[in-house]
mmCIF file with all atom_site columns, C-alpha atoms in Angstrom:
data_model
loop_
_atom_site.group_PDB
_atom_site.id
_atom_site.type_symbol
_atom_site.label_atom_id
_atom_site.label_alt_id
_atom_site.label_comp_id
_atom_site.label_asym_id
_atom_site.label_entity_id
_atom_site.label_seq_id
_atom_site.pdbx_PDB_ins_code
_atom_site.Cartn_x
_atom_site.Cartn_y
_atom_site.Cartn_z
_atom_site.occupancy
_atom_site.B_iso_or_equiv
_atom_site.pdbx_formal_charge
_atom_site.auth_seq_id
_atom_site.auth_comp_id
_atom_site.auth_asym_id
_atom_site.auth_atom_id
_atom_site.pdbx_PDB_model_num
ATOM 1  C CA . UNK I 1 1  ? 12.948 76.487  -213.997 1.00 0.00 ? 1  UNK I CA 1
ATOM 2  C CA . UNK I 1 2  ? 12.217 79.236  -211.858 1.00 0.00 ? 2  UNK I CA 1
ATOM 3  C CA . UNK I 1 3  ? 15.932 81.249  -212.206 1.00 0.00 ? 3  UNK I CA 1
ATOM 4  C CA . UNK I 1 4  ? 15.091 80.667  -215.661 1.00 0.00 ? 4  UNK I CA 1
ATOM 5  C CA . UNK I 1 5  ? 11.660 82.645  -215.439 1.00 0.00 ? 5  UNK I CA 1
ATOM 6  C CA . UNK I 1 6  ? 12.727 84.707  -212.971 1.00 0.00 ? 6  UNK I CA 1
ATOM 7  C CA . UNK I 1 7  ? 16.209 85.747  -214.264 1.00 0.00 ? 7  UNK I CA 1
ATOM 8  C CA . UNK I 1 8  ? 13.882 87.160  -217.724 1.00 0.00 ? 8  UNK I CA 1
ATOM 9  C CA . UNK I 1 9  ? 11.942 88.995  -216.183 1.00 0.00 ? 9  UNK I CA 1
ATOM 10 C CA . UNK I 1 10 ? 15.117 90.566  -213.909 1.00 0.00 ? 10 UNK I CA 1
ATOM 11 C CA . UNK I 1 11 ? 16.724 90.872  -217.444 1.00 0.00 ? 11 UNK I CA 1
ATOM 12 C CA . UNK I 1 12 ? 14.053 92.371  -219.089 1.00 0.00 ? 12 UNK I CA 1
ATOM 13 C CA . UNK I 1 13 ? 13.697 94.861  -216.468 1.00 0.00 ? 13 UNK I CA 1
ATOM 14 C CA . UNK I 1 14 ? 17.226 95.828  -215.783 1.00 0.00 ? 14 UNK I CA 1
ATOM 15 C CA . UNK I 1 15 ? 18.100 96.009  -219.492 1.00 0.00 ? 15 UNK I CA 1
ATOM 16 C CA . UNK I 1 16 ? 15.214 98.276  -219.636 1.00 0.00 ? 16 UNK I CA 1
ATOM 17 C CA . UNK I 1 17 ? 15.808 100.870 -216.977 1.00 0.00 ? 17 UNK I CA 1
ATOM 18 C CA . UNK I 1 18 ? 19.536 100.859 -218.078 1.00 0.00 ? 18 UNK I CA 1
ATOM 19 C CA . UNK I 1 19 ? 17.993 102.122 -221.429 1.00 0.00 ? 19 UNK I CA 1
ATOM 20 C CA . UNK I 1 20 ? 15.521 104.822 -220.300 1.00 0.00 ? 20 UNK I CA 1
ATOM 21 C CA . UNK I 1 21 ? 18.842 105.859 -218.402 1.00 0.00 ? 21 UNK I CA 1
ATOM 22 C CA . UNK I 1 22 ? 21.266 106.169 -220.682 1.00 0.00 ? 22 UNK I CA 1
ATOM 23 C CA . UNK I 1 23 ? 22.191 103.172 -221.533 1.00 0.00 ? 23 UNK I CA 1
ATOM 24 C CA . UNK I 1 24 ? 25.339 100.666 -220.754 1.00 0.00 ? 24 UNK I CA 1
ATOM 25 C CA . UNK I 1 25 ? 28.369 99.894  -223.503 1.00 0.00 ? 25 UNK I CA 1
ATOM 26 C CA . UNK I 1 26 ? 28.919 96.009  -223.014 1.00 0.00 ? 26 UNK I CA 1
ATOM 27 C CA . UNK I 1 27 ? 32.498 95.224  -224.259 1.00 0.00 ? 27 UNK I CA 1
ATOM 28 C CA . UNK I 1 28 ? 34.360 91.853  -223.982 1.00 0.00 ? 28 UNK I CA 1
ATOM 29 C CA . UNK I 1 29 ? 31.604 89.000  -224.632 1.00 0.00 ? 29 UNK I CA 1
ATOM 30 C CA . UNK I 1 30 ? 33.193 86.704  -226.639 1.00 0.00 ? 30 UNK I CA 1
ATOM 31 C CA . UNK I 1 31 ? 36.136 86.199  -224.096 1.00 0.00 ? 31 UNK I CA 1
ATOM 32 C CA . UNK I 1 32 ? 33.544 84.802  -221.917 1.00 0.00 ? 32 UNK I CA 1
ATOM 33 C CA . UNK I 1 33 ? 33.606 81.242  -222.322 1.00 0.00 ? 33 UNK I CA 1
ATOM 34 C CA . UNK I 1 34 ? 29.874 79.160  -222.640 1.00 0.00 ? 34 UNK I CA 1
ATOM 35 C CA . UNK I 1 35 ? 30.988 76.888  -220.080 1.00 0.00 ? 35 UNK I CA 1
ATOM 36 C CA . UNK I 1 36 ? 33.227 75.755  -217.392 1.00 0.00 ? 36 UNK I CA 1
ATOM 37 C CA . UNK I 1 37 ? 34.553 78.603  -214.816 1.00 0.00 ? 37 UNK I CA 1
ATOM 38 C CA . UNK I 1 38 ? 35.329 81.985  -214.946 1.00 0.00 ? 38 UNK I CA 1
ATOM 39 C CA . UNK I 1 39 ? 35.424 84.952  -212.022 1.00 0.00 ? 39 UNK I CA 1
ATOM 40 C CA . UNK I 1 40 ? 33.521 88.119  -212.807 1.00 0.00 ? 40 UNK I CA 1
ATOM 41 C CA . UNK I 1 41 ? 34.986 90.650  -210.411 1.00 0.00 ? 41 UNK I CA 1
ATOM 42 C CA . UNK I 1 42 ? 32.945 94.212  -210.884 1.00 0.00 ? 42 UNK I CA 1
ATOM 43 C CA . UNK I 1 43 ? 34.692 97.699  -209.095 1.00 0.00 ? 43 UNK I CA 1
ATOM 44 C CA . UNK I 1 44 ? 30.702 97.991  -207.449 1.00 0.00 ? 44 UNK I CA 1
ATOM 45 C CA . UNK I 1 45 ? 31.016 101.504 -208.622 1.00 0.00 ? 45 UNK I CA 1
ATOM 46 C CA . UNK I 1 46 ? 27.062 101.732 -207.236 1.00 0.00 ? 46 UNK I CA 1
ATOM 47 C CA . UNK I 1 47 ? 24.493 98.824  -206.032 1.00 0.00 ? 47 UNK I CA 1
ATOM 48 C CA . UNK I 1 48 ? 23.500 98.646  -209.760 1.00 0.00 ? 48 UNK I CA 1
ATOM 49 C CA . UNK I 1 49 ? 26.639 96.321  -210.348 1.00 0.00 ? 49 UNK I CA 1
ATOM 50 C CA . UNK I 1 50 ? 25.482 93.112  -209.593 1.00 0.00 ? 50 UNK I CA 1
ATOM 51 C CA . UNK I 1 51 ? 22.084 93.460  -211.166 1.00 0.00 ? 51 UNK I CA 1
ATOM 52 C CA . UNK I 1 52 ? 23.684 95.343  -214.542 1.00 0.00 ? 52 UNK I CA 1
ATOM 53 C CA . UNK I 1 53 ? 26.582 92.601  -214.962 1.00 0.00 ? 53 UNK I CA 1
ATOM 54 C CA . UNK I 1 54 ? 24.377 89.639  -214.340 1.00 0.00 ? 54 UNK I CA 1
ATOM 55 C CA . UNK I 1 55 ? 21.664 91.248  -216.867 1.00 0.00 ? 55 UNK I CA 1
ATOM 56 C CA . UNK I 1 56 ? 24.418 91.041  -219.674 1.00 0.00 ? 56 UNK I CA 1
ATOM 57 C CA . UNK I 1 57 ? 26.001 87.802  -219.070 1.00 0.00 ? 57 UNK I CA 1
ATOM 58 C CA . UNK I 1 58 ? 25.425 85.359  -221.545 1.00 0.00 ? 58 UNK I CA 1
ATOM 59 C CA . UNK I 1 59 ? 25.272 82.351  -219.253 1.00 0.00 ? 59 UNK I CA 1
ATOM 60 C CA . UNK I 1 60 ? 24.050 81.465  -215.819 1.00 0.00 ? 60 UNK I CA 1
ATOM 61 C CA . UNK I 1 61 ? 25.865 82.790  -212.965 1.00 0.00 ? 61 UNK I CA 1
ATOM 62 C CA . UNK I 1 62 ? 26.424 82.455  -209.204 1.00 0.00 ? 62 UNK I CA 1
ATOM 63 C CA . UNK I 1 63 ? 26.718 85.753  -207.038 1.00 0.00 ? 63 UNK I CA 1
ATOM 64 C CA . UNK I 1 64 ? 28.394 86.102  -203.543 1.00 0.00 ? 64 UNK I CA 1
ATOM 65 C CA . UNK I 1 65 ? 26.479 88.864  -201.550 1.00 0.00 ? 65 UNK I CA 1
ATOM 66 C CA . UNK I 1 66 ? 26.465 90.307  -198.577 1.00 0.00 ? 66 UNK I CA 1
ATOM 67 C CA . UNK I 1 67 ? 25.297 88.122  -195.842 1.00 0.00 ? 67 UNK I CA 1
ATOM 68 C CA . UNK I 1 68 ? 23.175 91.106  -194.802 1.00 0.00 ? 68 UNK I CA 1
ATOM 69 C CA . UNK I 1 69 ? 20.760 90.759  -197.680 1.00 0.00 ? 69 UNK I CA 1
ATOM 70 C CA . UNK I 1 70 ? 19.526 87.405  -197.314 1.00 0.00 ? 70 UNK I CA 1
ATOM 71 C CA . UNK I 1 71 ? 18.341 88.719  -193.967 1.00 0.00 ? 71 UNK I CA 1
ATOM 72 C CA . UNK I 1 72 ? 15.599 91.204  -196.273 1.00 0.00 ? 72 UNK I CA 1
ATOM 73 C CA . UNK I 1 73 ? 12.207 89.714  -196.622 1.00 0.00 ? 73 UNK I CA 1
ATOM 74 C CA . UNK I 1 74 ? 11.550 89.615  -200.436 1.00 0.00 ? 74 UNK I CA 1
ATOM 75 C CA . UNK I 1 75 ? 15.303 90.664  -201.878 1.00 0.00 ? 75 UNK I CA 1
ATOM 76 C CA . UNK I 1 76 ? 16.949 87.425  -199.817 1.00 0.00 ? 76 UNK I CA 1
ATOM 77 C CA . UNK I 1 77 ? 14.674 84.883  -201.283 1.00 0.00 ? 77 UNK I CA 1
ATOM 78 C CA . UNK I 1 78 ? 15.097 87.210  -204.553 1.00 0.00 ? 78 UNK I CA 1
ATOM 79 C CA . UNK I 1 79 ? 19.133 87.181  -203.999 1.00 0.00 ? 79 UNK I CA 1
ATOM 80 C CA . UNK I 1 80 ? 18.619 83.110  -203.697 1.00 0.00 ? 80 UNK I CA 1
ATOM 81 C CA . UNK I 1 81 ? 16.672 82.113  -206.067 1.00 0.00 ? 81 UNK I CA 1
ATOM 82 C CA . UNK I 1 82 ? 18.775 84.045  -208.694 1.00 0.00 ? 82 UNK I CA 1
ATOM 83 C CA . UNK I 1 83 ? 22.029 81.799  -207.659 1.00 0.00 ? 83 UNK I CA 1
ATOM 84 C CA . UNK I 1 84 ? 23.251 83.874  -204.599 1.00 0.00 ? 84 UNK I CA 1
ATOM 85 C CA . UNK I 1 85 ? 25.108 82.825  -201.910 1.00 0.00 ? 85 UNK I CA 1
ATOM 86 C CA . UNK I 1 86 ? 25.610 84.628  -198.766 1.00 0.00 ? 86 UNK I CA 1
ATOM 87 C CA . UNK I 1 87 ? 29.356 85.735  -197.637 1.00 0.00 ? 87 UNK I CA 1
#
């Protein structure tokens, strides 16, 4: 219940500053199946990555991050509760 909450409101902001900066061309999802497994392996061109790709997905995903993170206050229990994992 709470990723649910939480990952619209994450969504709702991301999608929006990704607007107001030019926007993002999403290619590719109906190859991404509703179910079962699949690896999403982004370039991490900037920091932006993980947030942009996980605002577009059509399905519930689990991140690896950098153990690092999860050490930060607010964005580690923020990392968590939106599926991370620490690596």
């Amino acid at each position: 219940m709470v990723y649910r909450i939480l990952r619209g409101i994450i969504v709702f902001i991301v999608r929006l500053l990704v607007a107001l900066l030019g926007g993002v061309r999403v290619q590719g999802l109906e190859n991404v199946p509703r179910t079962g497994p699949v690896i999403f392996a982004p370039n991490h061109l900037s920091y932006s990555d993980g947030p942009v790709l996980g605002s577009y997905m059509p399905r519930a995903a689990w991140f690896m991050g950098k153990a690092e993170v999860f050490s930060v206050p607010i964005l580690g229990w923020l990392a968590a509760a939106l599926h991370g994992f620490p690596v």
